[in-house]
Amino acid sequence: MGVKESFLVKNKQITLDNIAEKIGVSCTTVSRVLTGQSKKYRISDRTTEIVQQTARDLGYVPDQLARALRTKRTNTMGLVIPDISNPFFSTIARNIEIQARKVGNSIILADSQEDTQLEIESIRLLQSRKVDGLIVCPVGEESAHLKDIVNSGLPLVIIDRYFTDLDCAYVVSDNYHGALEAVEYFFQMNHRSIGYIQGRVNTSVNSERIRGYRDAHARFGQAVDESLIVGDSFGKRNGYIGAKILLAKSPRPTAIFAASNLISLGAMTAIQEEGLKIPEDISIISFDEQPYSEYLATPMTTVAQQTSETGEIAFKLLQSQIQNEGSPTTEGIILPTELVFRKSVKQLKHPT
Amino acid sequence: MGVKESFLVKNKQITLDNIAEKIGVSCTTVSRVLTGQSKKYRISDRTTEIVQQTARDLGYVPDQLARALRTKRTNTMGLVIPDISNPFFSTIARNIEIQARKVGNSIILADSQEDTQLEIESIRLLQSRKVDGLIVCPVGEESAHLKDIVNSGLPLVIIDRYFTDLDCAYVVSDNYHGALEAVEYFFQMNHRSIGYIQGRVNTSVNSERIRGYRDAHARFGQAVDESLIVGDSFGKRNGYIGAKILLAKSPRPTAIFAASNLISLGAMTAIQEEGLKIPEDISIISFDEQPYSEYLATPMTTVAQQTSETGEIAFKLLQSQIQNEGSPTTEGIILPTELVFRKSVKQLKHPT
DNA sequence: TATAATAGGACAAACGATTGTGCAATGCAA
DNA sequence: TTGCATTGCACAATCGTTTGTCCTATTATA
């Protein structure tokens, strides 16, 4: 008997009071022992010992809700990401989570689906859950809601995309130099007609890359053909459409610079459909190094970003902001990229 | 003046009491209005209106911590994943999060790094945060801690890997038929010496796939060469090592069945190093369809799993369990796989 | 011996919300 | 005018912790 109940009834939570009552002390004392303040409040060694023992026996585990309500600290951080299924972001997320849990913090994850409205709602939800801080990879076109957060004093770190008018810590890749280097490489290989399939316009990521693209042209004394800049999102479909447009031009550009891993995948479909070969007929460089990059039909030359580092640094920035509350650390960290040379770029005999 | 302070001082939180005081009612009334219980408690229309208006004016947002402490419901679920950077898992995670937020729930994410100990600690942390339920993709070799959860009455849904001795809801792929179909296909293409690079042993995923592998052999009246079953984890390195071993055998197997996307990537490195071509020299089928599968040097024949559906179903199962508390729904859902034919399997002239 | 100092811990008020119950005022019927 | 329902809301406890303060012995000091 009792067996049935024990199956149906949820285990009752053990509280400080339970422990206190069981050994005949006050719940204050128990709290102080279990939070390691025995000395500070002169709890005798004997009592301390007993409290710890019974806490262990009863399997006491502190209620973080109650604790947070009182202390105003949840040890929880919010993470807002435009698309967690994208390995670029999930790698960042992973490293954030790993660092966080090392110090007993948890991550509440929100996927904004590249939608500013959802981003705003997600952030509101996270705030109502009283996260200690926020790491946001913003959709990137609007920043008013982020400015509100900064003003509210809630620690915030922006990753991947940032806003020049937002006074807030961030960690991003050096998109300018990444693009510059890639496009210069195209030039060195004698390419002169280089299409750029861009990502979401009006994001810092995109603007910086375009700036690199333009400066590379400038360095080689070549005017930018504006019609070679196409596209409007970081997704695969945009890559397909962008490539279709570029490949239909005549003369056809000899090279394509793709602004993301998904864009280059989409572009490859278009290239296949047109019966073209990489790099014989068309060269390509893609932003974002991926585990599969070297195994593609033509191993892909890529601009690698430091994803693990991004996550780790973002976390540490946020944590320090949370700890020194009051002093809003607004350092911006820019991580270098690396051009990974493979086989997707053809060396042309003459500048073309 | 005051400007400086407004920058340094965190915005004070608006509480029910603030609202109540401002309009001269009790905080009880405010609570009842804002939780939509005006009628039930006969709050006059006038009062209701005023309360709502001031709540809006003050920008009131309920403190989910306090609410949860009282109601015993956090509207938060825990999600434990062995490796969130793996697109297979991150796709599942994404769909869980999207479904969850649609109904105002949040997801606390934990990455167990394929380590049972970390899995246990993560779960403990989530429990202390009073999640309403748990979705766990277990490392897979131990289930005692999961059994504890089931017994404690905390709603739990297992995904991807399950335990036959665990009475708990789950949603997994039909790994048996997935493997069966793949290996049968090898046989139909006249392969008779088929290596299997397995994942983590003692996981249901792995056992089921091996069972499929064996049954395919049985159906074609062929004994299984146990030395062709190699490997012990789902990672890339294991794929590399496993392939090295298989390729070193003589006679060399004509085909490799890889138990995960990462395993096949690793295997491809080994295959390249040996100077072999897919599928001319060696055929390969990989578990896990990926966005890049069709773009590989040789487009990869894969066993596709329904990742989005897995996430969505897992969430719904958990939600229903949370809502009908008491009746532990222990349905198990098995999702069919699909063999995606591409070019990585060669048709042999004669059974070899 | 009187007094101060110290040791060891208890009380009770928070934190912000929810909720069972109680209470005054009004309306209505008798 | 009395009695009873109904309307409209307030009281106060509660969820589990934390924390400033206060209290009572005991010991040490003068």
mmCIF file of N, CA and C in Angstrom, chain B residues 191-238:
data_model
loop_
_atom_site.group_PDB
_atom_site.id
_atom_site.type_symbol
_atom_site.label_atom_id
_atom_site.label_comp_id
_atom_site.label_asym_id
_atom_site.label_seq_id
_atom_site.Cartn_x
_atom_site.Cartn_y
_atom_site.Cartn_z
ATOM 1 N N HIS B 191 26.455 -5.023 -53.649
ATOM 2 C CA HIS B 191 27.511 -4.979 -52.640
ATOM 3 C C HIS B 191 27.287 -6.127 -51.664
ATOM 4 N N ARG B 192 28.373 -6.748 -51.255
ATOM 5 C CA ARG B 192 28.275 -7.843 -50.292
ATOM 6 C C ARG B 192 29.216 -7.645 -49.112
ATOM 7 N N SER B 193 30.132 -6.722 -49.267
ATOM 8 C CA SER B 193 31.067 -6.449 -48.177
ATOM 9 C C SER B 193 30.879 -4.990 -47.738
ATOM 10 N N ILE B 194 30.055 -4.847 -46.724
ATOM 11 C CA ILE B 194 29.599 -3.508 -46.340
ATOM 12 C C ILE B 194 30.055 -3.169 -44.929
ATOM 13 N N GLY B 195 30.913 -2.178 -44.843
ATOM 14 C CA GLY B 195 31.365 -1.755 -43.519
ATOM 15 C C GLY B 195 30.340 -0.863 -42.853
ATOM 16 N N TYR B 196 30.309 -0.918 -41.515
ATOM 17 C CA TYR B 196 29.409 -0.026 -40.776
ATOM 18 C C TYR B 196 30.212 0.737 -39.742
ATOM 19 N N ILE B 197 30.267 2.036 -39.904
ATOM 20 C CA ILE B 197 30.920 2.857 -38.888
ATOM 21 C C ILE B 197 29.837 3.331 -37.939
ATOM 22 N N GLN B 198 29.829 2.728 -36.782
ATOM 23 C CA GLN B 198 28.727 2.990 -35.867
ATOM 24 C C GLN B 198 28.966 4.208 -34.994
ATOM 25 N N GLY B 199 27.892 4.617 -34.323
ATOM 26 C CA GLY B 199 28.004 5.730 -33.385
ATOM 27 C C GLY B 199 28.222 5.182 -31.995
ATOM 28 N N ARG B 200 27.834 5.951 -31.026
ATOM 29 C CA ARG B 200 28.023 5.553 -29.636
ATOM 30 C C ARG B 200 27.322 4.224 -29.373
ATOM 31 N N VAL B 201 28.056 3.261 -28.904
ATOM 32 C CA VAL B 201 27.464 1.954 -28.664
ATOM 33 C C VAL B 201 26.552 2.015 -27.450
ATOM 34 N N ASN B 202 25.686 1.079 -27.364
ATOM 35 C CA ASN B 202 24.737 1.001 -26.248
ATOM 36 C C ASN B 202 23.687 2.100 -26.262
ATOM 37 N N THR B 203 23.618 2.851 -27.341
ATOM 38 C CA THR B 203 22.495 3.763 -27.474
ATOM 39 C C THR B 203 21.451 3.057 -28.323
ATOM 40 N N SER B 204 20.195 3.410 -28.076
ATOM 41 C CA SER B 204 19.127 2.766 -28.844
ATOM 42 C C SER B 204 19.324 3.044 -30.323
ATOM 43 N N VAL B 205 19.719 4.248 -30.632
ATOM 44 C CA VAL B 205 19.935 4.622 -32.024
ATOM 45 C C VAL B 205 20.883 3.643 -32.688
ATOM 46 N N ASN B 206 21.961 3.393 -32.006
ATOM 47 C CA ASN B 206 22.966 2.530 -32.595
ATOM 48 C C ASN B 206 22.501 1.075 -32.674
ATOM 49 N N SER B 207 21.913 0.590 -31.619
ATOM 50 C CA SER B 207 21.468 -0.800 -31.618
ATOM 51 C C SER B 207 20.449 -1.049 -32.722
ATOM 52 N N GLU B 208 19.535 -0.113 -32.856
ATOM 53 C CA GLU B 208 18.500 -0.285 -33.869
ATOM 54 C C GLU B 208 19.101 -0.304 -35.276
ATOM 55 N N ARG B 209 20.075 0.554 -35.470
ATOM 56 C CA ARG B 209 20.684 0.606 -36.799
ATOM 57 C C ARG B 209 21.472 -0.664 -37.081
ATOM 58 N N ILE B 210 22.121 -1.141 -36.058
ATOM 59 C CA ILE B 210 22.848 -2.406 -36.243
ATOM 60 C C ILE B 210 21.869 -3.533 -36.534
ATOM 61 N N ARG B 211 20.759 -3.504 -35.857
ATOM 62 C CA ARG B 211 19.752 -4.541 -36.093
ATOM 63 C C ARG B 211 19.299 -4.488 -37.554
ATOM 64 N N GLY B 212 19.103 -3.285 -38.060
ATOM 65 C CA GLY B 212 18.731 -3.145 -39.464
ATOM 66 C C GLY B 212 19.835 -3.671 -40.380
ATOM 67 N N TYR B 213 21.033 -3.333 -40.007
ATOM 68 C CA TYR B 213 22.192 -3.772 -40.785
ATOM 69 C C TYR B 213 22.243 -5.298 -40.841
ATOM 70 N N ARG B 214 22.030 -5.902 -39.682
ATOM 71 C CA ARG B 214 22.074 -7.369 -39.620
ATOM 72 C C ARG B 214 20.923 -7.994 -40.391
ATOM 73 N N ASP B 215 19.737 -7.442 -40.194
ATOM 74 C CA ASP B 215 18.583 -8.041 -40.854
ATOM 75 C C ASP B 215 18.679 -7.946 -42.374
ATOM 76 N N ALA B 216 19.264 -6.873 -42.840
ATOM 77 C CA ALA B 216 19.449 -6.751 -44.287
ATOM 78 C C ALA B 216 20.338 -7.887 -44.780
ATOM 79 N N HIS B 217 21.383 -8.143 -44.013
ATOM 80 C CA HIS B 217 22.251 -9.266 -44.373
ATOM 81 C C HIS B 217 21.459 -10.566 -44.391
ATOM 82 N N ALA B 218 20.676 -10.734 -43.343
ATOM 83 C CA ALA B 218 19.909 -11.977 -43.235
ATOM 84 C C ALA B 218 18.976 -12.149 -44.425
ATOM 85 N N ARG B 219 18.338 -11.087 -44.793
ATOM 86 C CA ARG B 219 17.396 -11.173 -45.912
ATOM 87 C C ARG B 219 18.073 -11.595 -47.200
ATOM 88 N N PHE B 220 19.335 -11.254 -47.300
ATOM 89 C CA PHE B 220 20.055 -11.646 -48.505
ATOM 90 C C PHE B 220 20.918 -12.882 -48.253
ATOM 91 N N GLY B 221 20.624 -13.520 -47.135
ATOM 92 C CA GLY B 221 21.289 -14.780 -46.849
ATOM 93 C C GLY B 221 22.788 -14.667 -46.694
ATOM 94 N N GLN B 222 23.217 -13.551 -46.176
ATOM 95 C CA GLN B 222 24.653 -13.360 -46.033
ATOM 96 C C GLN B 222 25.015 -13.215 -44.559
ATOM 97 N N ALA B 223 26.077 -13.874 -44.152
ATOM 98 C CA ALA B 223 26.519 -13.751 -42.764
ATOM 99 C C ALA B 223 27.171 -12.396 -42.557
ATOM 100 N N VAL B 224 27.028 -11.886 -41.358
ATOM 101 C CA VAL B 224 27.653 -10.601 -41.048
ATOM 102 C C VAL B 224 29.104 -10.808 -40.651
ATOM 103 N N ASP B 225 29.966 -10.074 -41.321
ATOM 104 C CA ASP B 225 31.379 -10.097 -40.936
ATOM 105 C C ASP B 225 31.575 -9.076 -39.819
ATOM 106 N N GLU B 226 31.717 -9.578 -38.587
ATOM 107 C CA GLU B 226 31.729 -8.676 -37.426
ATOM 108 C C GLU B 226 32.879 -7.682 -37.486
ATOM 109 N N SER B 227 33.919 -8.029 -38.189
ATOM 110 C CA SER B 227 35.067 -7.114 -38.231
ATOM 111 C C SER B 227 34.761 -5.889 -39.092
ATOM 112 N N LEU B 228 33.636 -5.916 -39.742
ATOM 113 C CA LEU B 228 33.272 -4.757 -40.568
ATOM 114 C C LEU B 228 32.468 -3.718 -39.789
ATOM 115 N N ILE B 229 32.185 -4.062 -38.539
ATOM 116 C CA ILE B 229 31.482 -3.090 -37.700
ATOM 117 C C ILE B 229 32.501 -2.398 -36.804
ATOM 118 N N VAL B 230 32.703 -1.121 -37.028
ATOM 119 C CA VAL B 230 33.748 -0.399 -36.295
ATOM 120 C C VAL B 230 33.186 0.895 -35.703
ATOM 121 N N GLY B 231 33.977 1.508 -34.836
ATOM 122 C CA GLY B 231 33.617 2.842 -34.337
ATOM 123 C C GLY B 231 32.894 2.843 -33.012
ATOM 124 N N ASP B 232 32.762 4.032 -32.430
ATOM 125 C CA ASP B 232 32.167 4.123 -31.099
ATOM 126 C C ASP B 232 31.622 5.498 -30.737
ATOM 127 N N SER B 233 31.504 6.382 -31.722
ATOM 128 C CA SER B 233 30.898 7.668 -31.379
ATOM 129 C C SER B 233 30.338 8.313 -32.636
ATOM 130 N N PHE B 234 29.516 9.351 -32.433
ATOM 131 C CA PHE B 234 28.873 9.970 -33.586
ATOM 132 C C PHE B 234 29.702 11.098 -34.192
ATOM 133 N N GLY B 235 30.917 11.277 -33.692
ATOM 134 C CA GLY B 235 31.720 12.421 -34.125
ATOM 135 C C GLY B 235 32.526 12.187 -35.395
ATOM 136 N N LYS B 236 33.114 13.274 -35.854
ATOM 137 C CA LYS B 236 33.853 13.265 -37.111
ATOM 138 C C LYS B 236 35.125 12.426 -37.018
ATOM 139 N N ARG B 237 35.807 12.584 -35.911
ATOM 140 C CA ARG B 237 37.060 11.864 -35.715
ATOM 141 C C ARG B 237 36.847 10.353 -35.788
ATOM 142 N N ASN B 238 35.750 9.923 -35.183
ATOM 143 C CA ASN B 238 35.432 8.500 -35.224
ATOM 144 C C ASN B 238 35.190 8.032 -36.656
#
